[in-house]
Coordinates of C-alpha atoms (C1' of nucleotides) in Angstrom, one line a residue:
Chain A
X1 CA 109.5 27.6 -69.7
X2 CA 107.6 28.3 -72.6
X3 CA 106.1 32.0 -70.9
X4 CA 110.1 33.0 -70.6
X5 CA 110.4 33.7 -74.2
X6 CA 107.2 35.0 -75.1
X7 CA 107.8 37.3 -72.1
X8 CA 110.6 38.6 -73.5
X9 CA 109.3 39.7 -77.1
X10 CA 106.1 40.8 -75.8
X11 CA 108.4 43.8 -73.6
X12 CA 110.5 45.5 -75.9
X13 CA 110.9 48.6 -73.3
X14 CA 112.3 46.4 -71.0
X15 CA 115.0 44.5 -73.5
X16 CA 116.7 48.3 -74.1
X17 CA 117.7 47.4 -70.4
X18 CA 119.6 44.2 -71.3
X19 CA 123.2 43.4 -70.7
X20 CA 124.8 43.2 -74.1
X21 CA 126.0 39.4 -72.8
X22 CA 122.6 39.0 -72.3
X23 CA 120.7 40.4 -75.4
X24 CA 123.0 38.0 -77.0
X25 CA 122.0 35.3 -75.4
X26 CA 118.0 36.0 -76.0
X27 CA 118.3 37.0 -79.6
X28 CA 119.2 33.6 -80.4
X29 CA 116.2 32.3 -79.0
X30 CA 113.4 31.1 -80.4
X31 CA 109.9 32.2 -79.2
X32 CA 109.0 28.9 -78.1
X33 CA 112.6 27.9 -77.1
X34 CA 113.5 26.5 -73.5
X35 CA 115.9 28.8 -71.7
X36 CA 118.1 26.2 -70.3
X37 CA 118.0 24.8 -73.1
X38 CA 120.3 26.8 -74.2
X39 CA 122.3 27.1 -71.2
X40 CA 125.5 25.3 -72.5
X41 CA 126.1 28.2 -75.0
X42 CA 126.7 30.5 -72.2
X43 CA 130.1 27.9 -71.8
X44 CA 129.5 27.8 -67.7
X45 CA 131.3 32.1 -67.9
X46 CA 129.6 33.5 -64.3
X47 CA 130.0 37.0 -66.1
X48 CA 126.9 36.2 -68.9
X49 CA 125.0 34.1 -65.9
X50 CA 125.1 37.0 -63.9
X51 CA 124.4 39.5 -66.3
X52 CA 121.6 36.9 -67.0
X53 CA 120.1 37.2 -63.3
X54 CA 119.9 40.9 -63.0
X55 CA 118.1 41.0 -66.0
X56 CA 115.6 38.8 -64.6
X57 CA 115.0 40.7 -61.8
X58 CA 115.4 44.0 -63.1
X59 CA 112.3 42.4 -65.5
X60 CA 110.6 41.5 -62.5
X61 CA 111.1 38.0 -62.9
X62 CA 112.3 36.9 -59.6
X63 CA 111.2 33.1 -60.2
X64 CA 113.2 33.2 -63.3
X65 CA 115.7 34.7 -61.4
X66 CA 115.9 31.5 -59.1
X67 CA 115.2 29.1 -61.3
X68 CA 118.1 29.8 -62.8
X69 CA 120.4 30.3 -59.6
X70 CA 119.6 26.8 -59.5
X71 CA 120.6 25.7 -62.7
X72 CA 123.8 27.7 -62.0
X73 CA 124.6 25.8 -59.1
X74 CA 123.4 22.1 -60.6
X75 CA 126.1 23.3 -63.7
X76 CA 128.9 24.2 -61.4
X77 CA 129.4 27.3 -62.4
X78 CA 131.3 29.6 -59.8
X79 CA 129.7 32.1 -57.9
X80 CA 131.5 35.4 -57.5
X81 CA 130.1 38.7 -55.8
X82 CA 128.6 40.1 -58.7
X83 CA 125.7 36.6 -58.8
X84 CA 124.3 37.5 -54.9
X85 CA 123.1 40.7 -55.3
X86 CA 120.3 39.6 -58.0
X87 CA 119.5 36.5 -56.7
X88 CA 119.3 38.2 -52.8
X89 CA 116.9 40.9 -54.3
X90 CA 114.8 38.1 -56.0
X91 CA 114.6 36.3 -52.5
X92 CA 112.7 39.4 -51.1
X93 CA 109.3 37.3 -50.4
X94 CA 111.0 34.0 -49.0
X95 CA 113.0 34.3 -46.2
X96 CA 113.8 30.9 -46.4
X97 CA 115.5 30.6 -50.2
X98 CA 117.3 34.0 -48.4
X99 CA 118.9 32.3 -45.6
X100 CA 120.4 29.4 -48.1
X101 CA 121.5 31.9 -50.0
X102 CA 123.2 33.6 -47.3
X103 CA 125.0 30.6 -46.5
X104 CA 126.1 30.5 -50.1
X105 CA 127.7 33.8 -49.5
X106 CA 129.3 32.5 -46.8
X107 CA 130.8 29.4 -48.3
X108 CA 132.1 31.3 -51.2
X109 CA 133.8 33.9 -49.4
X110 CA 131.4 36.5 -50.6
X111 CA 130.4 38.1 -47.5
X112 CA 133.1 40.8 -47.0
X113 CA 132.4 43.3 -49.7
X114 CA 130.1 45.9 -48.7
X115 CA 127.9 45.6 -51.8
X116 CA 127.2 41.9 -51.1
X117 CA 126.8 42.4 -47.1
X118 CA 124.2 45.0 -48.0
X119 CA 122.1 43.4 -50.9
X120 CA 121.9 40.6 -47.7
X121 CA 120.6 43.2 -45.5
X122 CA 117.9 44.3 -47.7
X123 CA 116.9 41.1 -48.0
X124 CA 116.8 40.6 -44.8
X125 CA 115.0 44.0 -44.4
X126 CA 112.3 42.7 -46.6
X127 CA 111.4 39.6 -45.0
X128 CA 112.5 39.0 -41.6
X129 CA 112.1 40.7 -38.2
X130 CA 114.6 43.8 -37.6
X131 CA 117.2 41.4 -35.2
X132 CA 118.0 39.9 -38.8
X133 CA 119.0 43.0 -39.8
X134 CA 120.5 44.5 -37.2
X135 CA 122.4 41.4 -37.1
X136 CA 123.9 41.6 -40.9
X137 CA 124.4 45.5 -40.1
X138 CA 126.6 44.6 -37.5
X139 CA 128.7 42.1 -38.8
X140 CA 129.3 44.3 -41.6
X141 CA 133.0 44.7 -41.5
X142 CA 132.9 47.9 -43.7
X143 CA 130.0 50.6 -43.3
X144 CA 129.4 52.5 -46.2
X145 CA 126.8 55.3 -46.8
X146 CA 124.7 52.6 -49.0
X147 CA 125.0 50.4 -45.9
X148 CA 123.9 52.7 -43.3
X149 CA 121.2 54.1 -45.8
X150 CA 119.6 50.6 -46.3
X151 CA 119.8 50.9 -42.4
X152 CA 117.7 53.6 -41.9
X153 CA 115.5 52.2 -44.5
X154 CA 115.0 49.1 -43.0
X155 CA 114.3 50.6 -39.7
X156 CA 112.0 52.8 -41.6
X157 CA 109.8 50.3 -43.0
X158 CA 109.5 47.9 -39.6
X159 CA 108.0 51.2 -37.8
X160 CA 110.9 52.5 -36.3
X161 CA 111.2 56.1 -37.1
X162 CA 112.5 57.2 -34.2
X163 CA 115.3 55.1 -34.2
X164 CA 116.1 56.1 -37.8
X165 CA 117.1 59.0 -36.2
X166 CA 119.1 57.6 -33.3
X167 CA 120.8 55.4 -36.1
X168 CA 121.7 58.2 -38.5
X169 CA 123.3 60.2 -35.6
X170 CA 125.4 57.3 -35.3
X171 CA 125.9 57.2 -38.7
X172 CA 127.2 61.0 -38.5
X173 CA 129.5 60.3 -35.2
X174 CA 131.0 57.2 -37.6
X175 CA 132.7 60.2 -39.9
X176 CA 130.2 58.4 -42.8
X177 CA 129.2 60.9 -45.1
X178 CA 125.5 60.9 -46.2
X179 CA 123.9 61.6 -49.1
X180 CA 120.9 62.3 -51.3
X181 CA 119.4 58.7 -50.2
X182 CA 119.5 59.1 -46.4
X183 CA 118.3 62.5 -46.3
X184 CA 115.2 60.8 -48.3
X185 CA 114.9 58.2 -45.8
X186 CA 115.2 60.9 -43.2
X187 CA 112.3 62.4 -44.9
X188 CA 110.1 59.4 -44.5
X189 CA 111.2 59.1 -41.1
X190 CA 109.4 62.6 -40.3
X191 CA 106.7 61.0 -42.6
X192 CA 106.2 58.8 -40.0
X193 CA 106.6 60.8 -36.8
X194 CA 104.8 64.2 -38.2
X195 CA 108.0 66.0 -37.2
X196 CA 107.5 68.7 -39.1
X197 CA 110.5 71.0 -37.3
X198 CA 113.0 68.0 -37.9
X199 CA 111.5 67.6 -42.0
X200 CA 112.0 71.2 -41.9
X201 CA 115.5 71.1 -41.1
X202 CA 116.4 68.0 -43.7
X203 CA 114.4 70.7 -46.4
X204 CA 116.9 73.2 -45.5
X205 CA 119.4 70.3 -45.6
X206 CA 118.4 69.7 -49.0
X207 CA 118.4 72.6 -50.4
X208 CA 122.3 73.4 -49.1
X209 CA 123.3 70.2 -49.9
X210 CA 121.5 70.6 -53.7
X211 CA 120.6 66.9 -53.2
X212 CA 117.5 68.1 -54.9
X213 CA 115.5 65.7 -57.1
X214 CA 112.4 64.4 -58.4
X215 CA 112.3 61.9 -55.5
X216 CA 113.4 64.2 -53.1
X217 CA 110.7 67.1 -54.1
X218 CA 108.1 64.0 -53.6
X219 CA 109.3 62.9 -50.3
X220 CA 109.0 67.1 -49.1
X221 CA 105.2 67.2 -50.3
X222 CA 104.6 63.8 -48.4
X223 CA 106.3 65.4 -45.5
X224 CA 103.9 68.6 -45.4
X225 CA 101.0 66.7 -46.5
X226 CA 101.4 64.4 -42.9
X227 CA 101.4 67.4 -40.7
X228 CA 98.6 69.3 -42.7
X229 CA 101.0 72.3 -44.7
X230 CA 99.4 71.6 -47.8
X231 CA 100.3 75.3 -49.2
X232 CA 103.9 73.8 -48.1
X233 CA 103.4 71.0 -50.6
X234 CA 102.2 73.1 -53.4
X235 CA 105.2 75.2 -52.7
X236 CA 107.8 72.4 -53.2
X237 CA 105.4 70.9 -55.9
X238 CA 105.5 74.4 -58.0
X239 CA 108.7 75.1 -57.4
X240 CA 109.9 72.3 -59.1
X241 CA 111.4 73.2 -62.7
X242 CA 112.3 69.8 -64.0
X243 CA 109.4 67.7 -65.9
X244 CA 107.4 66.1 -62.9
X245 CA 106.7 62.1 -63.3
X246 CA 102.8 60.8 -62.0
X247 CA 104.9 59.8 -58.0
X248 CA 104.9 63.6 -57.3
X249 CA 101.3 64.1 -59.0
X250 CA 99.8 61.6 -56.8
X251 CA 101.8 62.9 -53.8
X252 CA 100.2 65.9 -54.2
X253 CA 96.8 64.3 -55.1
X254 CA 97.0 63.0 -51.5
X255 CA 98.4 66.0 -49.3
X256 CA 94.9 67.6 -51.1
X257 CA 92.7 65.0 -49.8
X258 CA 94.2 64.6 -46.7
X259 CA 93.8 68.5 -46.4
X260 CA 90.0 68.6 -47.4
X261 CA 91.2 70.4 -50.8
X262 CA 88.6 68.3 -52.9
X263 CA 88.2 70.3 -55.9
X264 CA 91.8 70.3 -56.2
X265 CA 92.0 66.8 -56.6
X266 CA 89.3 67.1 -59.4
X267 CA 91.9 69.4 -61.5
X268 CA 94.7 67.3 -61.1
X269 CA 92.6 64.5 -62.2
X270 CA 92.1 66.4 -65.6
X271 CA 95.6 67.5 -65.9
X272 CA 97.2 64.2 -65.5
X273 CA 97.6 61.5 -68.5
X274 CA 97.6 58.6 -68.1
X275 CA 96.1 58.1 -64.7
X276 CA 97.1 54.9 -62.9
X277 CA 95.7 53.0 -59.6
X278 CA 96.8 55.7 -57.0
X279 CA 95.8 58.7 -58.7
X280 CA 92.8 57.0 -58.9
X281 CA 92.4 56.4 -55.5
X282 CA 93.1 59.8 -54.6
X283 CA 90.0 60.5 -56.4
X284 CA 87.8 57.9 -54.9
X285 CA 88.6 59.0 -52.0
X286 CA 88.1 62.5 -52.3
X287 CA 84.8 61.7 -53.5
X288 CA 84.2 59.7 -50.2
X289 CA 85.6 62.7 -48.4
X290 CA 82.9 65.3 -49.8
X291 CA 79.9 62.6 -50.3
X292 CA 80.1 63.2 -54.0
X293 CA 78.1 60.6 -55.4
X294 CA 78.2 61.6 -59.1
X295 CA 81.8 62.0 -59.5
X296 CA 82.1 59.0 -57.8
X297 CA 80.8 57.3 -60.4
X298 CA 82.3 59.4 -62.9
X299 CA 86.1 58.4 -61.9
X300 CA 84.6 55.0 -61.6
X301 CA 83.7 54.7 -65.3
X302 CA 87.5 55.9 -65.6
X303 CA 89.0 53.5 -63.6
X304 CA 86.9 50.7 -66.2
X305 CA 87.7 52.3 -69.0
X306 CA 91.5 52.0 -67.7
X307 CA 91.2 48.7 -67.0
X308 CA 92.1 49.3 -63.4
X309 CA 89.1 47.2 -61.8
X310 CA 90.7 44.2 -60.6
X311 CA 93.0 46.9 -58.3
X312 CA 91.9 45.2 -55.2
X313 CA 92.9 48.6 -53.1
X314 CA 91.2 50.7 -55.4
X315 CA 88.2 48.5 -55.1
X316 CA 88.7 49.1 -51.1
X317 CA 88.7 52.7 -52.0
X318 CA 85.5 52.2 -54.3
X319 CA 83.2 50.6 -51.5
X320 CA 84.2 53.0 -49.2
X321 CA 83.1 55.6 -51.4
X322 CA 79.7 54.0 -52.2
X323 CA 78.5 53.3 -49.0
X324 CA 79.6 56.9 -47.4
X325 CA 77.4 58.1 -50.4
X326 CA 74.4 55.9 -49.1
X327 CA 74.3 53.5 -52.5
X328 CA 75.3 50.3 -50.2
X329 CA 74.3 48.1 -53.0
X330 CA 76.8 49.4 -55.5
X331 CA 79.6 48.6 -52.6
X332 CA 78.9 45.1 -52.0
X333 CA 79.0 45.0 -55.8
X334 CA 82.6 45.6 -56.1
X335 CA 83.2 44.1 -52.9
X336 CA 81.8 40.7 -54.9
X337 CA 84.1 41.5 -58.0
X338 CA 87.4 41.4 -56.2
X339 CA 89.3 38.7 -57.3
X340 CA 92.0 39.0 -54.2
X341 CA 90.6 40.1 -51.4
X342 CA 92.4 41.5 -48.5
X343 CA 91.7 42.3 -44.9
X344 CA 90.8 45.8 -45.8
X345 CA 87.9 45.0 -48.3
X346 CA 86.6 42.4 -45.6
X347 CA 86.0 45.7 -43.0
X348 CA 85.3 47.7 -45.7
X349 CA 82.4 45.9 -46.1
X350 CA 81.5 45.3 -42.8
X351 CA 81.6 48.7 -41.8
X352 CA 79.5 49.2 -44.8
X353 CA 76.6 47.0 -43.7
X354 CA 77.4 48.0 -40.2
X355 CA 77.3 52.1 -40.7
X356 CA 73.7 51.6 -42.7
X357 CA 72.3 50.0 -39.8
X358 CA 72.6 46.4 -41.0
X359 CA 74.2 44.6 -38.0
X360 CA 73.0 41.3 -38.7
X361 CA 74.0 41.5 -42.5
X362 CA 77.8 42.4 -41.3
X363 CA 78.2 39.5 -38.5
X364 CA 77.3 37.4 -41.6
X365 CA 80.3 38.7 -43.6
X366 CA 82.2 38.8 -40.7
X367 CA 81.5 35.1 -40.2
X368 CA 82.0 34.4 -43.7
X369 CA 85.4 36.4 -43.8
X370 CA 86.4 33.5 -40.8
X371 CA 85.3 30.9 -42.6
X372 CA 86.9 32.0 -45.9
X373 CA 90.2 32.8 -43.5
X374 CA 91.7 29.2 -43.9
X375 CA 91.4 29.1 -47.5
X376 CA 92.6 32.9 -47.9
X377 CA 94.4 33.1 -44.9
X378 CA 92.8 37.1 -44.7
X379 CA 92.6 37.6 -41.3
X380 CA 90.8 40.3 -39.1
X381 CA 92.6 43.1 -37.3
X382 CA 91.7 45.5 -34.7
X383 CA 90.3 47.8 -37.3
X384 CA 88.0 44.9 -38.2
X385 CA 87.0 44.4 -34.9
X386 CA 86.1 47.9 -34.5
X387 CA 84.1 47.7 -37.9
X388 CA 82.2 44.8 -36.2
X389 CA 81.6 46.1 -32.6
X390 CA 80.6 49.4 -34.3
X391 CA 77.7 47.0 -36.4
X392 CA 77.1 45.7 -33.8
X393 CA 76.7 49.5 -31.8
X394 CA 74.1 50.8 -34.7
X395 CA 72.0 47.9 -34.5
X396 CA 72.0 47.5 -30.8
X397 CA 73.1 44.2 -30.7
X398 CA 74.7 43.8 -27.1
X399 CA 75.4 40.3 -27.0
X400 CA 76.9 39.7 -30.5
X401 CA 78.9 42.6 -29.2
X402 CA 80.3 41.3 -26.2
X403 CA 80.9 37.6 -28.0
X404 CA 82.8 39.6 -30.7
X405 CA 85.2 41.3 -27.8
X406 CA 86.1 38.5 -26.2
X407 CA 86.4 36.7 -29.6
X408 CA 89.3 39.2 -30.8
X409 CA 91.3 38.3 -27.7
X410 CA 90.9 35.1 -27.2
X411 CA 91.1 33.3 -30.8
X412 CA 92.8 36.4 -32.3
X413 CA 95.0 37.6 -29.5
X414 CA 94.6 41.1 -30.3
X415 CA 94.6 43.7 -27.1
X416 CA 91.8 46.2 -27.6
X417 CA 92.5 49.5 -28.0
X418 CA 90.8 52.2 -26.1
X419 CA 88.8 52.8 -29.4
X420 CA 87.6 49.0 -28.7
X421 CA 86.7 49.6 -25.2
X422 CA 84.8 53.0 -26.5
X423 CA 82.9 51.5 -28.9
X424 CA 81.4 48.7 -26.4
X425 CA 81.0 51.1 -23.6
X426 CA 78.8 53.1 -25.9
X427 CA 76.7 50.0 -26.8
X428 CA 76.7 48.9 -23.1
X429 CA 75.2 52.4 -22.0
X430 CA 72.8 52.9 -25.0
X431 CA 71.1 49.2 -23.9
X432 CA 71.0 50.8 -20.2
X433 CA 73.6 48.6 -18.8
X434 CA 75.7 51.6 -16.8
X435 CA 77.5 48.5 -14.3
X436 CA 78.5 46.1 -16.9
X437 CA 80.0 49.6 -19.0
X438 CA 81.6 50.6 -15.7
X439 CA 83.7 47.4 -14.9
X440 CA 84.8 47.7 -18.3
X441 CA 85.7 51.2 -17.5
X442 CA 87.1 50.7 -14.5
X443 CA 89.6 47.4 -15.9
X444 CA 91.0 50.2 -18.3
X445 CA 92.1 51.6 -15.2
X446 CA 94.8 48.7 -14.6
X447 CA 95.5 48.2 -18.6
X448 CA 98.1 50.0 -19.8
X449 CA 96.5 51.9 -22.6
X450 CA 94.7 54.2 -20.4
X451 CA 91.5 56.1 -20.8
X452 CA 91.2 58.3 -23.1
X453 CA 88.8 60.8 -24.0
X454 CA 86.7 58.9 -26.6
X455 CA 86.6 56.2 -23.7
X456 CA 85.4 58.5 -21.2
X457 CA 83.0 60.5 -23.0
X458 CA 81.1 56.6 -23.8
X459 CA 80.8 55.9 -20.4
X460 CA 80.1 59.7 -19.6
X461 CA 76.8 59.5 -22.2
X462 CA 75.9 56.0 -20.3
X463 CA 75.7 57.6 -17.1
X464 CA 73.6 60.3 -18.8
X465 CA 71.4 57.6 -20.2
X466 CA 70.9 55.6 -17.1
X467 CA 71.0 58.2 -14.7
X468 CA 73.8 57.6 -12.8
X469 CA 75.2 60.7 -11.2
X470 CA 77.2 59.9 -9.1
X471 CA 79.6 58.1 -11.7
X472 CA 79.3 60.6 -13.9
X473 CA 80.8 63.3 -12.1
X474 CA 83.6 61.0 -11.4
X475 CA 84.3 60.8 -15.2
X476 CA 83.7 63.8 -16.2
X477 CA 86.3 65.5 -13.4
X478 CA 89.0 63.0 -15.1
X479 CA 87.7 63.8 -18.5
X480 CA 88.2 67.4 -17.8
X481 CA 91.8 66.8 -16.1
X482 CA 92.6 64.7 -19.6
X483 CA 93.2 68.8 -21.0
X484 CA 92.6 67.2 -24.6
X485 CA 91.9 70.9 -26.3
X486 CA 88.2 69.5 -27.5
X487 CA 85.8 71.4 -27.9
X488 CA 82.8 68.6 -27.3
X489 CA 84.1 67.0 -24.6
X490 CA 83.1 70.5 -22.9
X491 CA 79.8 70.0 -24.6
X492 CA 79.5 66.5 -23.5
X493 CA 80.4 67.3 -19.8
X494 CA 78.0 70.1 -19.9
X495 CA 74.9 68.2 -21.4
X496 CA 75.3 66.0 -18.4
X497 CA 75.4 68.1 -15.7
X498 CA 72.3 69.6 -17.3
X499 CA 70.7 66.5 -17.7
X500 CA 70.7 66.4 -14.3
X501 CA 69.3 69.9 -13.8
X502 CA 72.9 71.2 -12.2
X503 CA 72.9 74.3 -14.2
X504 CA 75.5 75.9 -12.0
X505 CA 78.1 73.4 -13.4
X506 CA 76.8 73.9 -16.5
X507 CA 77.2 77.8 -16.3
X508 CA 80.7 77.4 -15.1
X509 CA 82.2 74.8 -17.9
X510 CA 80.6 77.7 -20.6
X511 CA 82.5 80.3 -18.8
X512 CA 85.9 78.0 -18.9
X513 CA 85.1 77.0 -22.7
X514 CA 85.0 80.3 -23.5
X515 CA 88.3 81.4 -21.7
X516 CA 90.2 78.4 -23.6
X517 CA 89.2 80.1 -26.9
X518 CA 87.5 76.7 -28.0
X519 CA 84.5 77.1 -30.1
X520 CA 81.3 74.5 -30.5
X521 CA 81.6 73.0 -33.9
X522 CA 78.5 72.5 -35.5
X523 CA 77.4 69.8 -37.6
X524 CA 77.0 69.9 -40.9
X525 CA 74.6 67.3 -43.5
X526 CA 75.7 67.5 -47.5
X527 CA 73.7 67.3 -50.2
X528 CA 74.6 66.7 -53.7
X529 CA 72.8 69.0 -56.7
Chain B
dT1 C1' 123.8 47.6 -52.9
dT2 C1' 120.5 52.4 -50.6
dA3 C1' 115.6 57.0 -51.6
dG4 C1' 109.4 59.2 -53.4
dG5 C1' 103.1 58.5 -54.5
dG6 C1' 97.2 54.5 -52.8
dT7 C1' 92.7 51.4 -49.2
dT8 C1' 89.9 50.0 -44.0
dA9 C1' 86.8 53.1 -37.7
dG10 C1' 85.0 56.8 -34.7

DNA sequence: TTAGGGTTAG
């Protein structure tokens, strides 16, 4: 109790946002005093206690918060519709404290107002599975625009775009009038499914509607960053005329690196003060992006000077950046310095050791990331599975390979993607084994995620390698009748049939490249002066 | 009570 009031007079920002009730409360406290200590001056009034509790969580305090929810209820003092909506928002990482809390509201007749029914769906929405909050949604017995708003948010954030859409058309047929909020949301929905035509209608939307805002100009630049219009971005970013805050700078930051616009990122880095951990990232990651070693190291002096090096996702961001720039021993330094690290720094990592050719160094982490797993309960995903086929791919190692495939599905239950199935066909071919590639090929066949390109191409290059016309052909007919507009899947197709000596095939897939309009991309090596 | 910006593969 004795961090409460420290807290408080170490944050003088944060007490200009205090309920008077409230800021009379904490100015009698002393700096060592014990908050429910003083709990009997607030004479059991719910108004003060719940003034109290959205203070805390405004603070972001939600433990304080709680704590004393708690003492409120041990004192007796009555609950009203104005004490759920703080202590609901401060249940947003326990669903189980929620769902006593909802049967609070229930028992105190608080569950009919539209402002309470919603503060529950949020909550909901930020720690349960979407039936929770569909369920509250429906039981609602008023819908207002806030409610179907934290709708399409919710839907939103469990990766359901698409029925975002189908919800606000409902919303629209309900007579409910929308607003700033859900055209935001509608934004992030395009966000999500790079519907650029739709995100241009809700920008046209926005601008007759003169919903236009900070927030709103941010969500339009995220929009045209997703489906490549960076000059879109920049548009909506210069456009703006009121002072713009370091959300829209980083927005921005990222449509450039997303774009390849590298250098831009550089300027903005310069412009903006002071810099925090996703600006910074931006940065890293442009550096990444165009193998630029020495700024790399540059914006990593910034990001000590700020402080910023415990950021465990900038830190994810940092080894990325080192080992693409070939210094692999400055990544597994800051891989070692993370304090809390997630499943992202493990592959980092891994794909680290794994991309410089040190297979048996990444099984190692790998193993130690499993071992660590109970204690940190970080666990791999499909992306880290890939990171440790791939390792396993560079280095040749088949068997490891194979053990690490079966691995993900049996103790990890996660269905390999084609990208999986790509990456071990690859490996399979390269060690000369063209039947053990091809059954795996063939069981994509009866799985439902199909072959796709990347998958046939692997076992396209493992026919090349162990001779196998006959299969081959086979492939590269159905990698043909895929139609994916790629250039080097032509270029694969053809390098087989000439590896073969069948140069009238060859001949004819030049002549039909050609007539597509698709061009050979060259590759390309960097080097930094 | 509802809205915006960051990391991991090939």
């Amino acid at each position: 109790m004795k961090s409460f009031s420290i807290k408080l007079f170490l944050v003088p920002r944060r007490a200009s946002s205090l309920p008077s009730t409230a800021t009379s409360f904490t100015s009698q406290c002393r700096p060592t005093s014990h908050l429910f200590d003083e709990i009997p001056h607030l004479d059991h009034d719910p108004c003060r206690f719940n003034a109290l509790l959205s203070y805390h969580v405004r603070a972001g305090e939600p433990a304080f918060a709680l704590q004393l929810f708690q003492q409120m209820r041990s004192l007796g003092v009555p609950l009203d519709s104005y004490s759920f909506p703080p202590v609901l928002s401060a249940c947003s990482t326990s669903q189980a404290s929620g769902r006593q809390v909802h049967a609070l509201m229930l028992k105190f007749g608080c569950i009919s107002s539209p402002i309470t029914a919603t503060s529950l769906l949020d909550m909901y929405s930020s720690n349960s599975p979407i039936n929770d909050v569909l369920s509250v949604f429906d039981e609602m017995l008023e819908k207002d625009t806030v409610a179907w708003n934290a709708l399409l948010s919710s839907l939103i954030t469990h990766g359901l775009a698409a029925d975002a859409f189908a919800a606000f058309r409902s919303m629209v047929s309900s007579r409910v009038y929308f607003n700033g909020f859900t055209l935001c949301s509608l934004l992030k929905a395009c966000v999500a499914l790079r519907a650029l035509n739709k995100g241009r209608q809700i920008h046209a939307w926005v601008i007759v509607t003169a919903y236009d805002s900070l927030v709103m100009a941010t969500a339009l630049v995220a929009l045209y960053s997703s489906v490549g219009q960076v000059e879109a971005a920049m548009e909506v970013f210069n456009g703006l005329e009121s002072p713009k805050d370091l959300a829209i700078f980083n927005a921005l930051a990222n449509a450039c690196v997303k774009n390849g616009r590298f250098n831009d990122v550089f300027e903005l880095l310069v412009k903006v003060k002071p810099l925090d951990e996703r600006m910074l990232t931006s940065a890293i990651t442009a550096c990444s992006e165009s193998f630029n070693l020495a700024y790399g190291k540059q914006t990593h002096c910034i990001i000590l000077r700020y402080g910023l090096q415990l950021d465990t996702i900038l830190c994810n961001a940092l080894i990325n950046m080192y080992s693409k720039c070939g210094d692999l021993h400055s990544a597994h330094l800051v891989f070692t310095r993370i304090e809390k690290k997630n499943v992202a720094s493990w592959t980092s990592i891994i794909d680290s050791y794994g991309s410089h050719g040190r297979g048996n160094e990444a099984l190692t982490l790998f193993q130690r990331m499993e071992e660590e797993e109970v204690s940190c309960s970080v666990l791999p995903n499909a992306v880290t599975f890939l990171s440790v086929l791939s390792a396993c791919s560079h280095s040749g190692m088949v068997n490891e390979a194979k053990e690490c495939f079966f691995l993900m599905k049996d103790k990890y239950a996660i269905d390999p993607g084609p990208e999986h199935y790509a990456c071990l066909i690859d490996l399979l071919g390269r060690a000369g084994k063209v039947e053990e590639a091809w059954d795996l090929f063939c069981s994509l066949y009866e799985s439902r995620n199909g072959l796709t390109s990347s998958v046939c191409v692997a076992m396209l290059n493992a026919c090349t390698v162990g001779m196998d016309f006959a299969k081959g052909d086979e492939v590269a007919k159905h990698l043909l009748k895929l139609g994916t507009p790629n250039s080097s899947n032509y270029v694969q197709v053809s390098n087989f049939y000439g590896a073969f000596g069948r140069w009238l095939g060859v001949e004819e897939l030049r002549t039909g490249f050609s007539r597509r309009g698709l061009k050979k991309q060259f590759g390309t090596s960097h080097v930094a002066v």
